[in-house]
């Protein structure tokens, strides 16, 4: 089981990426064949060696071949984008609004020491370091689709723990209805925060029942390595059924409230970005359609799926709600 964050030791120092990838592919190959055929173990090992998985990590298309060790559900069928693509095409306005410039500007961003303060309407407010969180909760592999509101998508092999674990740890009171997340405010290291155009720090929010859904993941690793700064290190959220902007990076504060929080994007353009931001091909953005998307690394556009393809796990959260009014 990969942790993605092993205290001070970067797993890449222990296992070079190509060996890590091949080993995971090998184990995965055995598991698949074992379930499918139930044949003898010697034959399995031989067959798995011949799959060739993990050998094309540098394919320029941006589609990778990482096969996770332990993921749940149909997400396993997605082919992750390459580490290269995931770490060089980023939205992170604290640094710059140019996707290909984030990695360079975020390179020396200090992610240690770091604390996440969890409070508000909870019985047990507490400050955690990231290693503490990783030690407390089971860190798992999750391969998630990511759909940006701008119309592109990727598939990321994350390591992280379900947000609900952390919520249970602090015991929200009965008044708590929403969770508010806040990114670090550090203009000395984040040049984009010197711009007065946005209301820094970046804030996001979820309804408490959304936050308790098993898919809502606190991410600490990518491809079995410590999360790179451009992807939101040391800890970020990924809510895969919502547009990418809900998946807030570099979290330092989590508060439980009884009022729907105003997020950075709601404040910037309320007619374009709502609180819910569920992926919905039937509701266009005021300036473009949301019915298709470009998967980074693919040639033609593909259809965007309701709730980004996770409807079976989350659609019930919105029973009886008008998803046009609550965009
Ligand atoms: N703090 C912060 N979090 C953020 C953003 C940001 O600008 N600042 N951009 C969001 C948007 S629009 C997207 S698409 C994703 C991009 O995540 P990635 O760079 O890991 O692919 O991060 C989201 N989280
Ligand atoms: Mo986005």
Short mmCIF file of C-alpha atoms and ligand atoms in Angstrom, two decimals:
data_model
loop_
_atom_site.label_atom_id
_atom_site.label_comp_id
_atom_site.label_asym_id
_atom_site.label_seq_id
_atom_site.Cartn_x
_atom_site.Cartn_y
_atom_site.Cartn_z
CA UNK A 1 0.00 0.00 0.00
CA UNK A 2 1.45 3.32 -1.04
CA UNK A 3 1.22 6.16 1.43
CA UNK A 4 2.29 9.04 -0.78
CA UNK A 5 3.65 10.81 2.28
CA UNK A 6 6.11 8.98 4.46
CA UNK A 7 7.05 11.67 6.97
CA UNK A 8 10.34 13.12 5.80
CA UNK A 9 11.26 10.39 3.34
CA UNK A 10 10.10 10.89 -0.21
CA UNK A 11 9.13 7.43 -1.51
CA UNK A 12 10.93 8.28 -4.72
CA UNK A 13 14.14 8.08 -2.70
CA UNK A 14 13.30 4.50 -1.82
CA UNK A 15 11.80 3.32 -5.09
CA UNK A 16 12.61 4.95 -8.42
CA UNK A 17 9.42 5.80 -10.28
CA UNK A 18 9.83 3.31 -13.13
CA UNK A 19 10.40 0.41 -10.71
CA UNK A 20 7.47 1.54 -8.57
CA UNK A 21 5.23 1.70 -11.62
CA UNK A 22 6.32 -1.70 -12.91
CA UNK A 23 5.89 -3.34 -9.52
CA UNK A 24 2.37 -1.95 -9.15
CA UNK A 25 1.49 -3.05 -12.67
CA UNK A 26 2.87 -6.50 -11.95
CA UNK A 27 0.81 -6.95 -8.78
CA UNK A 28 -2.25 -5.54 -10.45
CA UNK A 29 -1.79 -7.90 -13.39
CA UNK A 30 -1.71 -10.88 -11.07
CA UNK A 31 -4.83 -9.73 -9.24
CA UNK A 32 -6.74 -9.24 -12.49
CA UNK A 33 -5.76 -12.59 -13.95
CA UNK A 34 -6.45 -14.37 -10.68
CA UNK A 35 -10.01 -13.05 -10.58
CA UNK A 36 -10.66 -13.55 -14.27
CA UNK A 37 -9.25 -17.03 -14.77
CA UNK A 38 -8.39 -18.60 -11.43
CA UNK A 39 -5.37 -20.30 -12.99
CA UNK A 40 -2.20 -21.49 -11.25
CA UNK A 41 0.22 -18.98 -9.73
CA UNK A 42 3.22 -19.86 -11.90
CA UNK A 43 1.20 -19.19 -15.03
CA UNK A 44 -0.08 -15.96 -13.50
CA UNK A 45 3.41 -14.68 -12.80
CA UNK A 46 4.54 -15.49 -16.32
CA UNK A 47 1.52 -13.85 -17.89
CA UNK A 48 1.80 -10.75 -15.73
CA UNK A 49 5.42 -10.31 -16.80
CA UNK A 50 4.31 -10.14 -20.38
CA UNK A 51 1.66 -7.45 -19.99
CA UNK A 52 4.17 -4.72 -20.73
CA UNK A 53 2.30 -2.38 -18.40
CA UNK A 54 4.37 0.41 -16.97
CA UNK A 55 6.82 0.52 -19.85
CA UNK A 56 5.48 3.57 -21.64
CA UNK A 57 5.53 6.19 -18.90
CA UNK A 58 7.02 8.81 -21.19
CA UNK A 59 4.42 8.61 -23.94
CA UNK A 60 4.11 12.22 -25.07
CA UNK A 61 0.34 12.00 -25.36
CA UNK A 62 -0.12 12.57 -21.63
CA UNK A 63 -1.87 9.24 -21.15
CA UNK A 64 0.01 7.04 -18.72
CA UNK A 65 0.04 3.40 -17.76
CA UNK A 66 0.14 3.43 -13.96
CA UNK A 67 -2.03 0.69 -12.53
CA UNK A 68 -2.99 1.29 -8.93
CA UNK A 69 -2.64 -1.27 -6.19
CA UNK A 70 -5.90 -0.75 -4.39
CA UNK A 71 -8.73 1.32 -5.73
CA UNK A 72 -12.47 0.94 -5.58
CA UNK A 73 -15.22 0.77 -8.16
CA UNK A 74 -15.29 1.46 -11.86
CA UNK A 75 -12.68 4.22 -11.55
CA UNK A 76 -10.11 1.43 -12.01
CA UNK A 77 -10.86 1.34 -15.72
CA UNK A 78 -9.54 4.83 -16.39
CA UNK A 79 -6.04 5.23 -17.73
CA UNK A 80 -4.20 7.83 -15.64
CA UNK A 81 -2.45 10.73 -17.26
CA UNK A 82 1.34 10.73 -17.01
CA UNK A 83 3.12 12.23 -14.00
CA UNK A 84 4.59 14.67 -16.50
CA UNK A 85 1.17 15.88 -17.69
CA UNK A 86 -0.39 16.04 -14.21
CA UNK A 87 2.49 18.10 -12.83
CA UNK A 88 2.97 20.53 -15.73
CA UNK A 89 -0.57 21.60 -16.61
CA UNK A 90 -2.05 23.12 -13.48
CA UNK A 91 -4.57 25.63 -12.28
CA UNK A 92 -3.18 27.39 -9.22
CA UNK A 93 -3.99 31.10 -9.30
CA UNK A 94 -1.91 31.82 -6.19
CA UNK A 95 1.11 31.34 -8.45
CA UNK A 96 -0.07 32.30 -11.93
CA UNK A 97 -3.05 31.89 -14.24
CA UNK A 98 -0.76 30.30 -16.83
CA UNK A 99 -1.12 26.54 -16.48
CA UNK A 100 2.32 25.74 -17.84
CA UNK A 101 4.01 28.23 -15.52
CA UNK A 102 2.75 26.92 -12.19
CA UNK A 103 5.31 24.12 -11.77
CA UNK A 104 8.29 26.47 -12.06
CA UNK A 105 6.86 29.13 -9.74
CA UNK A 106 5.73 26.57 -7.14
CA UNK A 107 8.99 24.61 -7.18
CA UNK A 108 10.39 25.96 -3.91
CA UNK A 109 7.09 26.45 -2.11
CA UNK A 110 7.58 25.49 1.55
CA UNK A 111 5.24 22.69 2.58
CA UNK A 112 6.97 21.84 5.85
CA UNK A 113 6.26 22.74 8.63
CA UNK A 114 2.53 22.79 7.96
CA UNK A 115 -0.55 22.56 10.13
CA UNK A 116 -4.23 22.15 9.32
CA UNK A 117 -6.48 23.81 11.92
CA UNK A 118 -9.90 22.15 12.13
CA UNK A 119 -12.54 24.04 14.09
CA UNK A 120 -15.80 25.94 14.13
CA UNK A 121 -18.91 23.97 15.05
CA UNK A 122 -17.15 20.86 16.34
CA UNK A 123 -16.82 19.22 19.75
CA UNK A 124 -13.10 18.56 19.34
CA UNK A 125 -11.29 21.35 17.46
CA UNK A 126 -7.71 20.42 16.76
CA UNK A 127 -4.59 21.31 14.82
CA UNK A 128 -2.91 18.53 12.88
CA UNK A 129 0.38 18.24 11.04
CA UNK A 130 0.22 16.40 7.74
CA UNK A 131 2.31 13.42 8.98
CA UNK A 132 -0.10 13.16 11.92
CA UNK A 133 -3.07 12.94 9.55
CA UNK A 134 -1.32 10.36 7.38
CA UNK A 135 -0.48 8.25 10.44
CA UNK A 136 -4.01 8.47 11.86
CA UNK A 137 -5.96 7.54 8.75
CA UNK A 138 -5.53 4.79 6.25
CA UNK A 139 -3.99 6.29 3.12
CA UNK A 140 -5.27 4.58 0.00
CA UNK A 141 -4.79 4.64 -3.76
CA UNK A 142 -7.65 6.28 -5.65
CA UNK A 143 -7.68 6.86 -9.39
CA UNK A 144 -9.97 9.84 -9.96
CA UNK A 145 -11.26 11.65 -13.00
CA UNK A 146 -10.81 15.41 -12.79
CA UNK A 147 -13.05 17.70 -14.87
CA UNK A 148 -12.13 21.37 -14.96
CA UNK A 149 -14.96 23.84 -15.54
CA UNK A 150 -12.91 25.12 -18.50
CA UNK A 151 -13.65 21.92 -20.46
CA UNK A 152 -10.53 19.76 -20.05
CA UNK A 153 -10.07 16.66 -17.95
CA UNK A 154 -7.39 14.32 -16.62
CA UNK A 155 -7.15 11.13 -14.60
CA UNK A 156 -5.00 11.22 -11.48
CA UNK A 157 -3.68 8.30 -9.42
CA UNK A 158 -3.82 9.93 -5.98
CA UNK A 159 -2.96 8.72 -2.51
CA UNK A 160 -5.06 10.09 0.31
CA UNK A 161 -7.69 9.43 2.95
CA UNK A 162 -11.44 10.03 2.93
CA UNK A 163 -12.35 13.46 4.32
CA UNK A 164 -15.05 11.77 6.41
CA UNK A 165 -12.35 10.18 8.60
CA UNK A 166 -11.12 13.62 9.61
CA UNK A 167 -14.68 14.90 10.12
CA UNK A 168 -15.50 11.99 12.42
CA UNK A 169 -12.32 12.74 14.38
CA UNK A 170 -13.44 16.29 15.32
CA UNK A 171 -17.16 15.50 15.88
CA UNK A 172 -19.23 18.28 14.25
CA UNK A 173 -22.06 19.62 16.42
CA UNK A 174 -25.70 19.22 15.37
CA UNK A 175 -25.73 22.83 14.07
CA UNK A 176 -22.92 22.20 11.57
CA UNK A 177 -24.28 22.07 8.02
CA UNK A 178 -21.31 23.13 5.86
CA UNK A 179 -17.56 22.72 5.71
CA UNK A 180 -15.33 25.60 4.66
CA UNK A 181 -11.78 25.08 3.41
CA UNK A 182 -9.05 27.70 3.27
CA UNK A 183 -5.75 27.74 1.36
CA UNK A 184 -2.62 29.20 2.91
CA UNK A 185 -2.11 32.97 2.55
CA UNK A 186 1.55 33.56 1.76
CA UNK A 187 2.03 36.32 -0.82
CA UNK A 188 5.80 36.32 -0.28
CA UNK A 189 5.95 32.85 -1.85
CA UNK A 190 2.80 33.02 -3.99
CA UNK A 191 3.11 35.87 -6.49
CA UNK A 192 -0.49 35.55 -7.68
CA UNK A 193 -1.71 36.54 -4.21
CA UNK A 194 -0.25 40.01 -4.74
CA UNK A 195 -2.96 40.60 -7.32
CA UNK A 196 -6.00 42.32 -5.87
CA UNK A 197 -8.31 40.78 -8.42
CA UNK A 198 -9.32 37.83 -6.26
CA UNK A 199 -10.30 37.69 -2.60
CA UNK A 200 -7.42 35.75 -1.11
CA UNK A 201 -7.07 33.35 0.55
CA UNK A 202 -8.74 30.83 -1.79
CA UNK A 203 -11.76 29.39 -0.03
CA UNK A 204 -14.08 26.57 -0.94
CA UNK A 205 -16.95 24.74 0.70
CA UNK A 206 -19.11 21.64 0.76
CA UNK A 207 -22.37 20.73 2.40
CA UNK A 208 -21.63 18.42 5.34
CA UNK A 209 -23.31 15.40 3.71
CA UNK A 210 -21.28 15.96 0.54
CA UNK A 211 -18.12 16.14 2.62
CA UNK A 212 -19.07 12.86 4.35
CA UNK A 213 -19.38 11.04 1.01
CA UNK A 214 -16.67 8.41 0.64
CA UNK A 215 -15.47 9.90 -2.67
CA UNK A 216 -14.39 13.20 -1.07
CA UNK A 217 -10.67 12.66 -0.68
CA UNK A 218 -7.92 14.48 1.20
CA UNK A 219 -4.97 14.03 -1.13
CA UNK A 220 -1.38 13.69 0.11
CA UNK A 221 0.30 11.82 -2.74
CA UNK A 222 0.48 11.37 -6.50
CA UNK A 223 1.86 8.28 -8.27
CA UNK A 224 3.02 6.97 -4.90
CA UNK A 225 5.19 10.02 -4.26
CA UNK A 226 4.77 13.02 -2.00
CA UNK A 227 2.27 15.41 -3.59
CA UNK A 228 4.15 17.98 -5.74
CA UNK A 229 3.67 21.66 -4.78
CA UNK A 230 1.95 22.53 -8.06
CA UNK A 231 -0.76 19.95 -7.30
CA UNK A 232 -1.53 21.41 -3.87
CA UNK A 233 1.06 20.03 -1.46
CA UNK A 234 1.18 19.15 1.28
CA UNK A 235 -2.56 18.45 1.39
CA UNK A 236 -5.47 19.24 -0.92
CA UNK A 237 -9.04 18.12 -1.48
CA UNK A 238 -10.37 16.24 -4.50
CA UNK A 239 -14.13 16.09 -5.02
CA UNK A 240 -14.25 14.21 -8.32
CA UNK A 241 -17.95 14.70 -9.13
CA UNK A 242 -17.59 18.50 -9.03
CA UNK A 243 -15.75 20.92 -11.28
CA UNK A 244 -12.05 21.12 -10.49
CA UNK A 245 -12.16 24.48 -8.72
CA UNK A 246 -13.91 22.87 -5.74
CA UNK A 247 -10.80 20.75 -5.14
CA UNK A 248 -8.92 23.32 -3.08
CA UNK A 249 -5.15 23.08 -2.69
CA UNK A 250 -2.68 23.70 0.15
CA UNK A 251 -5.30 23.61 2.92
CA UNK A 252 -4.46 25.21 6.28
CA UNK A 253 -7.91 25.66 7.78
CA UNK A 254 -11.15 23.68 7.84
CA UNK A 255 -14.20 25.16 9.57
CA UNK A 256 -17.66 23.76 10.22
CA UNK A 257 -20.47 26.31 9.90
CA UNK A 258 -24.25 26.61 9.79
CA UNK A 259 -24.18 29.00 6.81
CA UNK A 260 -23.23 28.29 3.23
CA UNK A 261 -19.72 29.71 2.79
CA UNK A 262 -18.96 32.19 0.02
CA UNK A 263 -16.13 30.80 -2.08
CA UNK A 264 -13.45 32.70 -4.00
CA UNK A 265 -15.10 31.89 -7.33
CA UNK A 266 -18.62 32.77 -6.16
CA UNK A 267 -17.28 36.15 -5.03
CA UNK A 268 -15.39 36.69 -8.31
CA UNK A 269 -18.23 35.75 -10.71
CA UNK A 270 -21.48 34.71 -9.00
CA UNK A 271 -23.37 34.24 -12.27
CA UNK A 272 -20.70 31.83 -13.56
CA UNK A 273 -19.68 29.84 -10.51
CA UNK A 274 -22.15 28.56 -7.96
CA UNK A 275 -21.67 26.81 -4.65
CA UNK A 276 -22.53 23.32 -5.87
CA UNK A 277 -20.54 23.19 -9.14
CA UNK A 278 -21.54 19.58 -9.83
CA UNK A 279 -20.32 18.42 -13.23
CA UNK A 280 -23.42 18.72 -15.40
CA UNK A 281 -23.34 18.43 -19.21
CA UNK A 282 -26.89 19.84 -19.41
CA UNK A 283 -26.12 23.17 -17.77
CA UNK A 284 -23.78 25.31 -19.89
CA UNK A 285 -21.39 27.79 -18.41
CA UNK A 286 -22.66 31.26 -19.46
CA UNK A 287 -19.75 31.49 -21.91
CA UNK A 288 -19.37 27.90 -23.18
CA UNK A 289 -21.03 24.48 -23.37
CA UNK A 290 -20.25 21.84 -20.77
CA UNK A 291 -21.49 18.90 -22.85
CA UNK A 292 -18.03 17.69 -23.92
CA UNK A 293 -14.48 17.79 -22.64
CA UNK A 294 -10.93 17.30 -23.86
CA UNK A 295 -9.13 14.58 -21.94
CA UNK A 296 -5.52 15.77 -21.88
CA UNK A 297 -3.58 13.42 -24.16
CA UNK A 298 -6.56 12.50 -26.33
CA UNK A 299 -7.24 13.75 -29.82
CA UNK A 300 -11.02 14.12 -30.00
CA UNK A 301 -13.39 15.43 -27.36
CA UNK A 302 -15.44 13.04 -25.29
CA UNK A 303 -18.87 13.43 -23.73
CA UNK A 304 -19.02 14.89 -20.25
CA UNK A 305 -20.98 12.64 -17.90
CA UNK A 306 -23.41 13.82 -15.20
CA UNK A 307 -21.51 14.10 -11.91
CA UNK A 308 -18.38 13.31 -13.94
CA UNK A 309 -19.48 9.66 -14.12
CA UNK A 310 -19.93 9.24 -10.36
CA UNK A 311 -23.74 9.61 -10.35
CA UNK A 312 -24.33 6.19 -8.78
CA UNK A 313 -22.37 7.30 -5.72
CA UNK A 314 -23.54 10.91 -5.34
CA UNK A 315 -26.75 11.71 -7.27
CA UNK A 316 -28.86 10.87 -4.18
CA UNK A 317 -27.30 13.83 -2.36
CA UNK A 318 -29.30 16.12 -4.65
CA UNK A 319 -32.69 14.37 -4.68
CA UNK A 320 -35.42 16.97 -5.07
CA UNK A 321 -32.98 19.80 -5.86
CA UNK A 322 -33.15 21.92 -8.99
CA UNK A 323 -29.67 21.43 -10.43
CA UNK A 324 -30.10 24.35 -12.82
CA UNK A 325 -30.86 26.84 -10.06
CA UNK A 326 -28.21 25.24 -7.82
CA UNK A 327 -25.35 25.31 -10.36
N1 LIG B 1 -5.84 27.07 -3.79
C1 LIG B 1 -6.22 26.77 -5.03
N2 LIG B 1 -6.81 25.58 -5.27
C2 LIG B 1 -7.21 25.25 -6.53
C3 LIG B 1 -7.05 26.18 -7.60
C4 LIG B 1 -6.41 27.41 -7.32
O1 LIG B 1 -6.21 28.28 -8.20
N3 LIG B 1 -6.00 27.67 -6.03
N4 LIG B 1 -7.50 25.86 -8.86
C5 LIG B 1 -8.56 24.84 -8.94
C6 LIG B 1 -8.83 24.42 -10.30
S1 LIG B 1 -9.69 25.50 -11.28
C7 LIG B 1 -8.47 23.18 -10.77
S2 LIG B 1 -8.93 22.66 -12.32
C8 LIG B 1 -7.63 22.28 -9.93
C9 LIG B 1 -6.40 21.87 -10.68
O2 LIG B 1 -5.69 20.88 -9.98
P1 LIG B 1 -4.36 20.28 -10.58
O3 LIG B 1 -3.44 21.42 -10.92
O4 LIG B 1 -3.80 19.38 -9.51
O5 LIG B 1 -4.75 19.51 -11.81
O6 LIG B 1 -7.24 22.85 -8.70
C10 LIG B 1 -8.25 23.64 -8.06
N5 LIG B 1 -7.80 24.05 -6.74
MO1 LIG B 2 -10.53 24.20 -12.97
#
